[in-house]
Amino acid sequence: MGNEMSQCVVVYAKAPIPGEAKTRLIPAIGAENAAMLHAALIERALENAVQTKYTVELCCAPNADAAFFEDCADTWDCVLSDQGFGGLGERMLRTLDELLSEFSGVAIVGADCPAVSHKHIREAMAKLDRNDVAIIPAEDGGYVLIAAMKTHPEMFTGINWGSDEVFHQQCEALGKVGLRYAVLAPLWDIDRPEDLARLAELKPPLPFTLPRRFE
């Protein structure tokens, strides 16, 4: 893939606002805890991203105006951008198209998967030597990273975001438009209360303390 600076890793993140962040976890741990956990996950994603030595961008929803995002930019020396309008597929396609005019490879990683290390990101980017797209699936049926060196306007068409069919639907969409793709080993993410116990597996641990019943 050439010079490392010709690649970019983009962390997709919503602002960690209580009541709006990690809403599936709110019934289990409360809105404040869910927002604090989300902030810790974003920080871990950025920490892993900067270790790749690629250019790092934090792509924010709804926009980059939150003070938290400004603090992240200062701490990790990353570029801030807005996700903008549209559904998730529309936003990701726009991000890829914009950045691939500048970089030879771009990876988008969500903030829900603290298990995505810098090694996983680099492995996915390396797959672009022989593929148009690389994907790291999530164990729950979604995916936690998509990297691309080429796009197609319909590459995110027909995907029921938030369902357990996202990964399979994404592969079908890529096949239909003729994009070659590589699939890496699946990783776990934090979407549901039953996922919280997995946080104990992280090394180093997140700077977040779960309510006692989840420890």
Tab-separated table of C-alpha atoms in Angstrom:
chain	number	residue	atom	x	y	z
A	1	MET	CA	0.000	0.000	0.000
A	2	GLY	CA	3.002	2.302	-0.173
A	3	ASN	CA	3.880	5.005	2.332
A	4	GLU	CA	2.052	4.650	5.654
A	5	MET	CA	1.037	8.300	5.578
A	6	SER	CA	-0.941	7.568	2.419
A	7	GLN	CA	-3.449	5.630	4.518
A	8	CYS	CA	-6.078	7.038	6.845
A	9	VAL	CA	-8.071	5.460	9.658
A	10	VAL	CA	-11.375	7.117	10.535
A	11	VAL	CA	-13.063	6.628	13.905
A	12	TYR	CA	-16.843	7.032	13.583
A	13	ALA	CA	-18.378	8.321	16.812
A	14	LYS	CA	-21.491	9.929	18.238
A	15	ALA	CA	-21.126	12.569	20.932
A	16	PRO	CA	-21.215	10.950	24.419
A	17	ILE	CA	-24.379	12.731	25.526
A	18	PRO	CA	-26.386	11.075	28.347
A	19	GLY	CA	-29.636	9.714	26.972
A	20	GLU	CA	-28.341	9.700	23.389
A	21	ALA	CA	-25.225	7.511	23.575
A	22	LYS	CA	-25.279	3.700	23.878
A	23	THR	CA	-29.048	3.732	24.319
A	24	ARG	CA	-29.325	-0.072	24.358
A	25	LEU	CA	-27.242	-0.077	27.537
A	26	ILE	CA	-29.265	2.574	29.369
A	27	PRO	CA	-31.827	0.153	30.890
A	28	ALA	CA	-28.949	-1.824	32.411
A	29	ILE	CA	-26.459	0.834	33.553
A	30	GLY	CA	-28.251	4.184	33.259
A	31	ALA	CA	-27.813	7.102	30.894
A	32	GLU	CA	-24.828	8.682	32.669
A	33	ASN	CA	-22.864	5.431	32.830
A	34	ALA	CA	-23.705	4.637	29.216
A	35	ALA	CA	-22.384	8.032	28.110
A	36	MET	CA	-19.207	7.672	30.191
A	37	LEU	CA	-18.610	4.212	28.753
A	38	HIS	CA	-19.128	5.553	25.241
A	39	ALA	CA	-16.557	8.294	25.864
A	40	ALA	CA	-14.061	5.708	27.127
A	41	LEU	CA	-14.673	3.556	24.038
A	42	ILE	CA	-14.054	6.506	21.715
A	43	GLU	CA	-10.807	7.273	23.518
A	44	ARG	CA	-9.679	3.645	23.257
A	45	ALA	CA	-10.511	3.602	19.529
A	46	LEU	CA	-8.413	6.730	18.995
A	47	GLU	CA	-5.563	5.325	21.073
A	48	ASN	CA	-5.532	2.199	18.906
A	49	ALA	CA	-5.845	4.233	15.707
A	50	VAL	CA	-2.875	6.504	16.381
A	51	GLN	CA	-0.685	3.458	17.052
A	52	THR	CA	-1.080	2.462	13.398
A	53	LYS	CA	1.013	5.522	12.405
A	54	TYR	CA	-1.612	6.290	9.745
A	55	THR	CA	-3.356	9.639	9.511
A	56	VAL	CA	-6.252	9.596	11.999
A	57	GLU	CA	-9.593	11.348	11.586
A	58	LEU	CA	-12.417	11.485	14.130
A	59	CYS	CA	-15.672	11.693	12.174
A	60	CYS	CA	-18.344	12.993	14.503
A	61	ALA	CA	-22.129	12.741	14.712
A	62	PRO	CA	-24.065	14.847	14.413
A	63	ASN	CA	-21.063	17.189	14.088
A	64	ALA	CA	-17.713	17.997	15.682
A	65	ASP	CA	-18.960	20.890	17.834
A	66	ALA	CA	-18.924	19.011	21.157
A	67	ALA	CA	-16.155	20.016	23.575
A	68	PHE	CA	-15.379	16.322	24.062
A	69	PHE	CA	-14.386	16.018	20.406
A	70	GLU	CA	-12.154	19.098	20.635
A	71	ASP	CA	-10.405	17.528	23.626
A	72	CYS	CA	-9.908	14.318	21.643
A	73	ALA	CA	-8.361	16.251	18.754
A	74	ASP	CA	-5.919	17.923	21.139
A	75	THR	CA	-5.010	14.686	22.925
A	76	TRP	CA	-4.526	12.452	19.884
A	77	ASP	CA	-3.620	15.078	17.282
A	78	CYS	CA	-6.380	13.873	14.979
A	79	VAL	CA	-8.431	15.641	12.340
A	80	LEU	CA	-12.073	16.375	13.193
A	81	SER	CA	-14.862	16.083	10.634
A	82	ASP	CA	-18.663	15.886	10.563
A	83	GLN	CA	-20.513	12.747	9.496
A	84	GLY	CA	-23.188	14.987	8.024
A	85	PHE	CA	-26.602	13.992	6.739
A	86	GLY	CA	-28.039	10.677	5.558
A	87	GLY	CA	-28.127	7.077	6.691
A	88	LEU	CA	-25.032	5.237	7.858
A	89	GLY	CA	-24.255	3.789	4.443
A	90	GLU	CA	-24.629	7.171	2.766
A	91	ARG	CA	-22.342	8.776	5.339
A	92	MET	CA	-19.662	6.097	5.078
A	93	LEU	CA	-19.672	6.222	1.278
A	94	ARG	CA	-19.228	9.981	1.402
A	95	THR	CA	-16.347	9.628	3.884
A	96	LEU	CA	-14.603	7.006	1.762
A	97	ASP	CA	-15.048	8.941	-1.474
A	98	GLU	CA	-13.743	12.166	0.031
A	99	LEU	CA	-10.690	10.603	1.658
A	100	LEU	CA	-9.783	8.264	-1.202
A	101	SER	CA	-9.173	11.364	-3.300
A	102	GLU	CA	-6.277	12.014	-0.914
A	103	PHE	CA	-5.273	8.605	0.482
A	104	SER	CA	-4.617	5.250	-1.169
A	105	GLY	CA	-6.462	3.337	1.549
A	106	VAL	CA	-9.059	4.324	4.153
A	107	ALA	CA	-10.388	2.319	7.107
A	108	ILE	CA	-13.546	3.247	9.008
A	109	VAL	CA	-13.775	1.801	12.497
A	110	GLY	CA	-16.625	2.210	14.942
A	111	ALA	CA	-16.157	3.175	18.563
A	112	ASP	CA	-18.103	0.128	19.790
A	113	CYS	CA	-15.243	-2.355	19.503
A	114	PRO	CA	-12.348	-1.795	21.919
A	115	ALA	CA	-10.939	-5.159	20.802
A	116	VAL	CA	-9.852	-3.635	17.457
A	117	SER	CA	-6.135	-3.107	18.019
A	118	HIS	CA	-3.711	-1.206	15.814
A	119	LYS	CA	-2.562	-4.607	14.536
A	120	HIS	CA	-6.085	-5.449	13.358
A	121	ILE	CA	-6.336	-2.126	11.538
A	122	ARG	CA	-2.974	-2.609	9.839
A	123	GLU	CA	-3.883	-6.175	8.883
A	124	ALA	CA	-7.103	-4.963	7.273
A	125	MET	CA	-5.261	-2.229	5.401
A	126	ALA	CA	-2.706	-4.762	4.138
A	127	LYS	CA	-5.537	-6.790	2.577
A	128	LEU	CA	-6.113	-3.879	0.198
A	129	ASP	CA	-2.987	-4.901	-1.700
A	130	ARG	CA	-5.109	-7.565	-3.406
A	131	ASN	CA	-8.666	-6.500	-2.628
A	132	ASP	CA	-10.880	-3.458	-3.019
A	133	VAL	CA	-12.379	-3.798	0.459
A	134	ALA	CA	-11.531	-5.506	3.758
A	135	ILE	CA	-14.007	-6.173	6.563
A	136	ILE	CA	-13.687	-7.234	10.195
A	137	PRO	CA	-17.022	-8.817	11.216
A	138	ALA	CA	-18.553	-8.482	14.662
A	139	GLU	CA	-19.578	-11.599	16.544
A	140	ASP	CA	-23.167	-10.286	16.721
A	141	GLY	CA	-23.651	-10.201	12.941
A	142	GLY	CA	-22.528	-6.669	12.181
A	143	TYR	CA	-19.027	-5.500	11.434
A	144	VAL	CA	-16.548	-3.339	13.326
A	145	LEU	CA	-14.265	-2.128	10.523
A	146	ILE	CA	-14.435	-1.620	6.788
A	147	ALA	CA	-11.388	-0.578	4.782
A	148	ALA	CA	-11.385	0.339	1.104
A	149	MET	CA	-9.134	1.472	-1.693
A	150	LYS	CA	-12.025	1.692	-4.147
A	151	THR	CA	-15.750	2.415	-3.837
A	152	HIS	CA	-18.984	1.983	-5.768
A	153	PRO	CA	-22.126	4.144	-5.404
A	154	GLU	CA	-24.207	1.067	-4.520
A	155	MET	CA	-21.744	-0.648	-2.169
A	156	PHE	CA	-23.890	0.064	0.910
A	157	THR	CA	-27.273	-0.590	-0.721
A	158	GLY	CA	-29.737	-3.089	0.787
A	159	ILE	CA	-28.275	-3.177	4.294
A	160	ASN	CA	-30.589	-3.269	7.310
A	161	TRP	CA	-28.365	-1.345	9.715
A	162	GLY	CA	-28.654	-2.470	13.320
A	163	SER	CA	-29.762	-5.999	12.447
A	164	ASP	CA	-27.800	-9.225	12.854
A	165	GLU	CA	-27.645	-9.559	9.058
A	166	VAL	CA	-25.493	-6.485	8.409
A	167	PHE	CA	-22.261	-8.350	7.700
A	168	HIS	CA	-23.855	-10.834	5.303
A	169	GLN	CA	-25.834	-8.102	3.559
A	170	GLN	CA	-22.664	-6.042	3.204
A	171	CYS	CA	-20.840	-8.938	1.571
A	172	GLU	CA	-23.769	-9.462	-0.810
A	173	ALA	CA	-23.778	-5.770	-1.723
A	174	LEU	CA	-20.045	-5.793	-2.443
A	175	GLY	CA	-20.391	-8.903	-4.582
A	176	LYS	CA	-23.239	-7.412	-6.590
A	177	VAL	CA	-21.205	-4.344	-7.566
A	178	GLY	CA	-18.078	-6.346	-8.350
A	179	LEU	CA	-15.846	-5.182	-5.511
A	180	ARG	CA	-13.310	-7.757	-4.346
A	181	TYR	CA	-13.315	-8.104	-0.573
A	182	ALA	CA	-11.370	-9.862	2.169
A	183	VAL	CA	-12.877	-10.960	5.484
A	184	LEU	CA	-10.769	-11.038	8.632
A	185	ALA	CA	-11.430	-12.851	11.912
A	186	PRO	CA	-14.489	-11.592	13.831
A	187	LEU	CA	-14.208	-9.517	17.008
A	188	TRP	CA	-16.627	-8.664	19.789
A	189	ASP	CA	-18.182	-5.262	20.369
A	190	ILE	CA	-20.218	-3.509	23.042
A	191	ASP	CA	-23.830	-3.025	21.977
A	192	ARG	CA	-25.994	-4.875	24.490
A	193	PRO	CA	-25.999	-5.410	28.273
A	194	GLU	CA	-24.817	-8.995	27.816
A	195	ASP	CA	-21.672	-7.648	26.122
A	196	LEU	CA	-20.544	-5.695	29.182
A	197	ALA	CA	-18.801	-8.648	30.828
A	198	ARG	CA	-16.351	-8.721	27.906
A	199	LEU	CA	-14.836	-5.447	29.098
A	200	ALA	CA	-12.897	-7.447	31.691
A	201	GLU	CA	-10.905	-9.007	28.833
A	202	LEU	CA	-9.336	-5.706	27.779
A	203	LYS	CA	-5.644	-5.084	28.331
A	204	PRO	CA	-5.115	-2.384	29.457
A	205	PRO	CA	-8.553	-2.023	31.039
A	206	LEU	CA	-10.823	0.865	30.136
A	207	PRO	CA	-10.840	3.770	32.620
A	208	PHE	CA	-14.450	2.948	33.426
A	209	THR	CA	-15.984	1.086	36.354
A	210	LEU	CA	-19.047	-1.044	35.682
A	211	PRO	CA	-21.906	-1.228	38.164
A	212	ARG	CA	-21.068	-4.041	40.587
A	213	ARG	CA	-23.587	-6.533	39.175
A	214	PHE	CA	-21.677	-6.593	35.853
A	215	GLU	CA	-18.205	-7.117	37.298
